[in-house]
Structures are given as C-alpha cells and as structure tokens.
PDB file of C-alpha atoms in Angstrom:
ATOM      1  CA  MET Y 171      90.525  99.056  91.361  1.00  0.00           C
ATOM      2  CA  TYR Y 172      94.157  99.733  92.135  1.00  0.00           C
ATOM      3  CA  ILE Y 173      96.808 101.944  90.567  1.00  0.00           C
ATOM      4  CA  TYR Y 174     100.387 100.725  90.070  1.00  0.00           C
ATOM      5  CA  ARG Y 175     103.508 102.561  88.924  1.00  0.00           C
ATOM      6  CA  THR Y 176     104.907 101.669  85.505  1.00  0.00           C
ATOM      7  CA  LEU Y 177     108.521 101.659  84.315  1.00  0.00           C
ATOM      8  CA  HIS Y 178     107.909 105.136  82.890  1.00  0.00           C
ATOM      9  CA  HIS Y 179     107.306 106.700  86.310  1.00  0.00           C
ATOM     10  CA  PRO Y 180     110.239 108.956  87.308  1.00  0.00           C
ATOM     11  CA  GLU Y 181     110.810 106.851  90.447  1.00  0.00           C
ATOM     12  CA  GLY Y 182     110.543 103.572  88.533  1.00  0.00           C
ATOM     13  CA  TRP Y 183     108.253 100.547  88.556  1.00  0.00           C
ATOM     14  CA  ARG Y 184     106.654  99.245  91.725  1.00  0.00           C
ATOM     15  CA  GLY Y 185     104.847  95.932  92.061  1.00  0.00           C
ATOM     16  CA  GLN Y 186     102.528  97.017  94.865  1.00  0.00           C
ATOM     17  CA  ALA Y 187      99.548  99.320  94.388  1.00  0.00           C
ATOM     18  CA  GLU Y 188     100.122 102.840  95.682  1.00  0.00           C
ATOM     19  CA  PHE Y 189      96.580 104.065  95.104  1.00  0.00           C
ATOM     20  CA  GLU Y 190      93.027 102.699  95.201  1.00  0.00           C
ATOM     21  CA  ILE Y 191      90.042 103.996  93.213  1.00  0.00           C
ATOM     22  CA  ARG Y 192      86.773 104.160  95.141  1.00  0.00           C
ATOM     23  CA  ASP Y 193      83.675 106.015  93.889  1.00  0.00           C
ATOM     24  CA  ASN Y 194      85.613 108.237  91.455  1.00  0.00           C
ATOM     25  CA  GLN Y 195      88.072 109.188  94.165  1.00  0.00           C
ATOM     26  CA  ILE Y 196      91.677 108.061  94.529  1.00  0.00           C
ATOM     27  CA  PHE Y 197      93.118 107.181  97.928  1.00  0.00           C
ATOM     28  CA  THR Y 198      96.669 106.241  98.916  1.00  0.00           C
ATOM     29  CA  THR Y 199      97.266 102.676 100.109  1.00  0.00           C
ATOM     30  CA  VAL Y 200      99.589 101.315 102.780  1.00  0.00           C
ATOM     31  CA  ASN Y 201     102.146 100.810  99.994  1.00  0.00           C
ATOM     32  CA  HIS Y 202     102.372 104.534  99.243  1.00  0.00           C
ATOM     33  CA  ALA Y 203     105.525 106.282 100.494  1.00  0.00           C
ATOM     34  CA  THR Y 204     103.447 108.368 102.931  1.00  0.00           C
ATOM     35  CA  GLY Y 205     101.124 105.528 103.905  1.00  0.00           C
ATOM     36  CA  THR Y 206      97.361 105.343 103.727  1.00  0.00           C
ATOM     37  CA  HIS Y 207      95.134 108.390 104.159  1.00  0.00           C
ATOM     38  CA  THR Y 208      91.441 108.549 105.046  1.00  0.00           C
ATOM     39  CA  GLN Y 209      90.747 111.417 102.640  1.00  0.00           C
ATOM     40  CA  PRO Y 210      91.110 111.175  98.832  1.00  0.00           C
ATOM     41  CA  TRP Y 211      94.141 112.755  97.204  1.00  0.00           C
ATOM     42  CA  PHE Y 212      92.520 112.868  93.755  1.00  0.00           C
ATOM     43  CA  GLU Y 213      89.081 112.902  92.160  1.00  0.00           C
ATOM     44  CA  ILE Y 214      88.118 111.601  88.718  1.00  0.00           C
ATOM     45  CA  ASN Y 215      85.866 113.591  86.411  1.00  0.00           C
ATOM     46  CA  ASN Y 216      85.400 112.773  82.693  1.00  0.00           C
ATOM     47  CA  ASP Y 217      88.580 110.646  82.508  1.00  0.00           C
ATOM     48  CA  LYS Y 218      90.645 113.426  84.038  1.00  0.00           C
ATOM     49  CA  VAL Y 219      92.264 113.265  87.473  1.00  0.00           C
ATOM     50  CA  TYR Y 220      92.354 116.360  89.704  1.00  0.00           C
ATOM     51  CA  PRO Y 221      94.126 116.774  93.061  1.00  0.00           C
ATOM     52  CA  THR Y 222      91.776 117.416  95.974  1.00  0.00           C
ATOM     53  CA  MET Y 223      92.245 119.746  98.921  1.00  0.00           C
ATOM     54  CA  TYR Y 224      93.643 116.752 100.828  1.00  0.00           C
ATOM     55  CA  HIS Y 225      96.581 116.338  98.433  1.00  0.00           C
ATOM     56  CA  PRO Y 226      99.856 117.598  99.995  1.00  0.00           C
ATOM     57  CA  ASN Y 227     100.182 120.181  97.182  1.00  0.00           C
ATOM     58  CA  GLY Y 228      96.576 121.305  97.538  1.00  0.00           C
ATOM     59  CA  ARG Y 229      93.567 121.401  95.234  1.00  0.00           C
ATOM     60  CA  SER Y 230      93.753 122.310  91.558  1.00  0.00           C
ATOM     61  CA  SER Y 231      91.032 123.056  89.031  1.00  0.00           C
ATOM     62  CA  PHE Y 232      93.385 121.735  86.344  1.00  0.00           C
ATOM     63  CA  ALA Y 233      93.787 118.012  85.712  1.00  0.00           C
ATOM     64  CA  TRP Y 234      97.124 116.465  86.617  1.00  0.00           C
ATOM     65  CA  PHE Y 235      96.445 113.141  84.869  1.00  0.00           C
ATOM     66  CA  GLU Y 236      94.320 111.810  82.038  1.00  0.00           C
ATOM     67  CA  ILE Y 237      92.934 108.284  81.903  1.00  0.00           C
ATOM     68  CA  HIS Y 238      93.703 106.433  78.670  1.00  0.00           C
ATOM     69  CA  GLU Y 239      92.077 102.978  78.688  1.00  0.00           C
ATOM     70  CA  ASP Y 240      93.807 101.304  81.679  1.00  0.00           C
ATOM     71  CA  SER Y 241      96.586 103.814  82.296  1.00  0.00           C
ATOM     72  CA  LEU Y 242      97.239 107.296  83.659  1.00  0.00           C
ATOM     73  CA  LYS Y 243      99.329 109.800  81.736  1.00  0.00           C
ATOM     74  CA  THR Y 244     100.390 113.167  83.079  1.00  0.00           C
ATOM     75  CA  ALA Y 245      98.411 116.124  81.748  1.00  0.00           C
ATOM     76  CA  VAL Y 246      99.712 119.521  80.644  1.00  0.00           C
ATOM     77  CA  HIS Y 247      99.083 121.041  84.088  1.00  0.00           C
ATOM     78  CA  HIS Y 248     100.902 118.331  86.043  1.00  0.00           C
ATOM     79  CA  PRO Y 249     103.793 119.901  88.010  1.00  0.00           C
ATOM     80  CA  LYS Y 250     106.263 117.932  85.847  1.00  0.00           C
ATOM     81  CA  GLY Y 251     104.380 118.612  82.606  1.00  0.00           C
ATOM     82  CA  ALA Y 252     102.777 116.243  80.116  1.00  0.00           C
ATOM     83  CA  GLN Y 253     104.623 113.021  79.347  1.00  0.00           C
ATOM     84  CA  GLY Y 254     103.871 110.766  76.405  1.00  0.00           C
ATOM     85  CA  LEU Y 255     104.167 107.499  78.316  1.00  0.00           C
ATOM     86  CA  PRO Y 256     101.885 106.334  81.145  1.00  0.00           C
ATOM     87  CA  TRP Y 257     103.176 106.697  84.683  1.00  0.00           C
ATOM     88  CA  TYR Y 258     100.509 104.425  86.190  1.00  0.00           C
ATOM     89  CA  LYS Y 259      98.467 101.356  85.239  1.00  0.00           C
ATOM     90  CA  ILE Y 260      94.937 100.710  86.521  1.00  0.00           C
ATOM     91  CA  GLN Y 261      94.045  97.113  87.418  1.00  0.00           C
TER      92      GLN Y 261
END
C-alpha cells in the first residue's frame, strides 16, 4: 500500500506516493523529497504511527500519526500538533 499527501497537508497535495507500507513499517519512496531509504522511517502499531530510529528526527515512543480508515491524521505528539483533517491518504 502507498501513502499520498492530501490537500490538507501543510505542503499541499501531491499525486505521487511519498511512502510505502510494508509489513507494518513505512518507507520513503523515490517520490519523497529526500528520496528512497532502505530503512523504515515509521512503524505501525495498533493504528498508530511512530517514528523509528531511522527517521531524521529520531525515534519516539509517542505516536505522530493515527490511522483512521484509509487516512493518516496527526496525533497530539506530532511536532506540529494534532490536526483535525487528514494529511495523508492510504491506497
């Protein structure tokens, strides 16, 4: 599955997937601003998304995103805070 930015993302909509979900881990794709990485930037646990030690900002034991059906919304502990509208769509 792939993750795409929505219109609600602070940097705007993007038609190409920036992330890919594989085995409950989220990897950047070639379409991401920093390119593809071999290590996962995020991990998924109980519909919550946590940054891993490979994320540029480092690991966190607090979720940055929450999965709601087919979208990702920022969580309370996201660096920019919780937002009511989804930043990403999962397809």
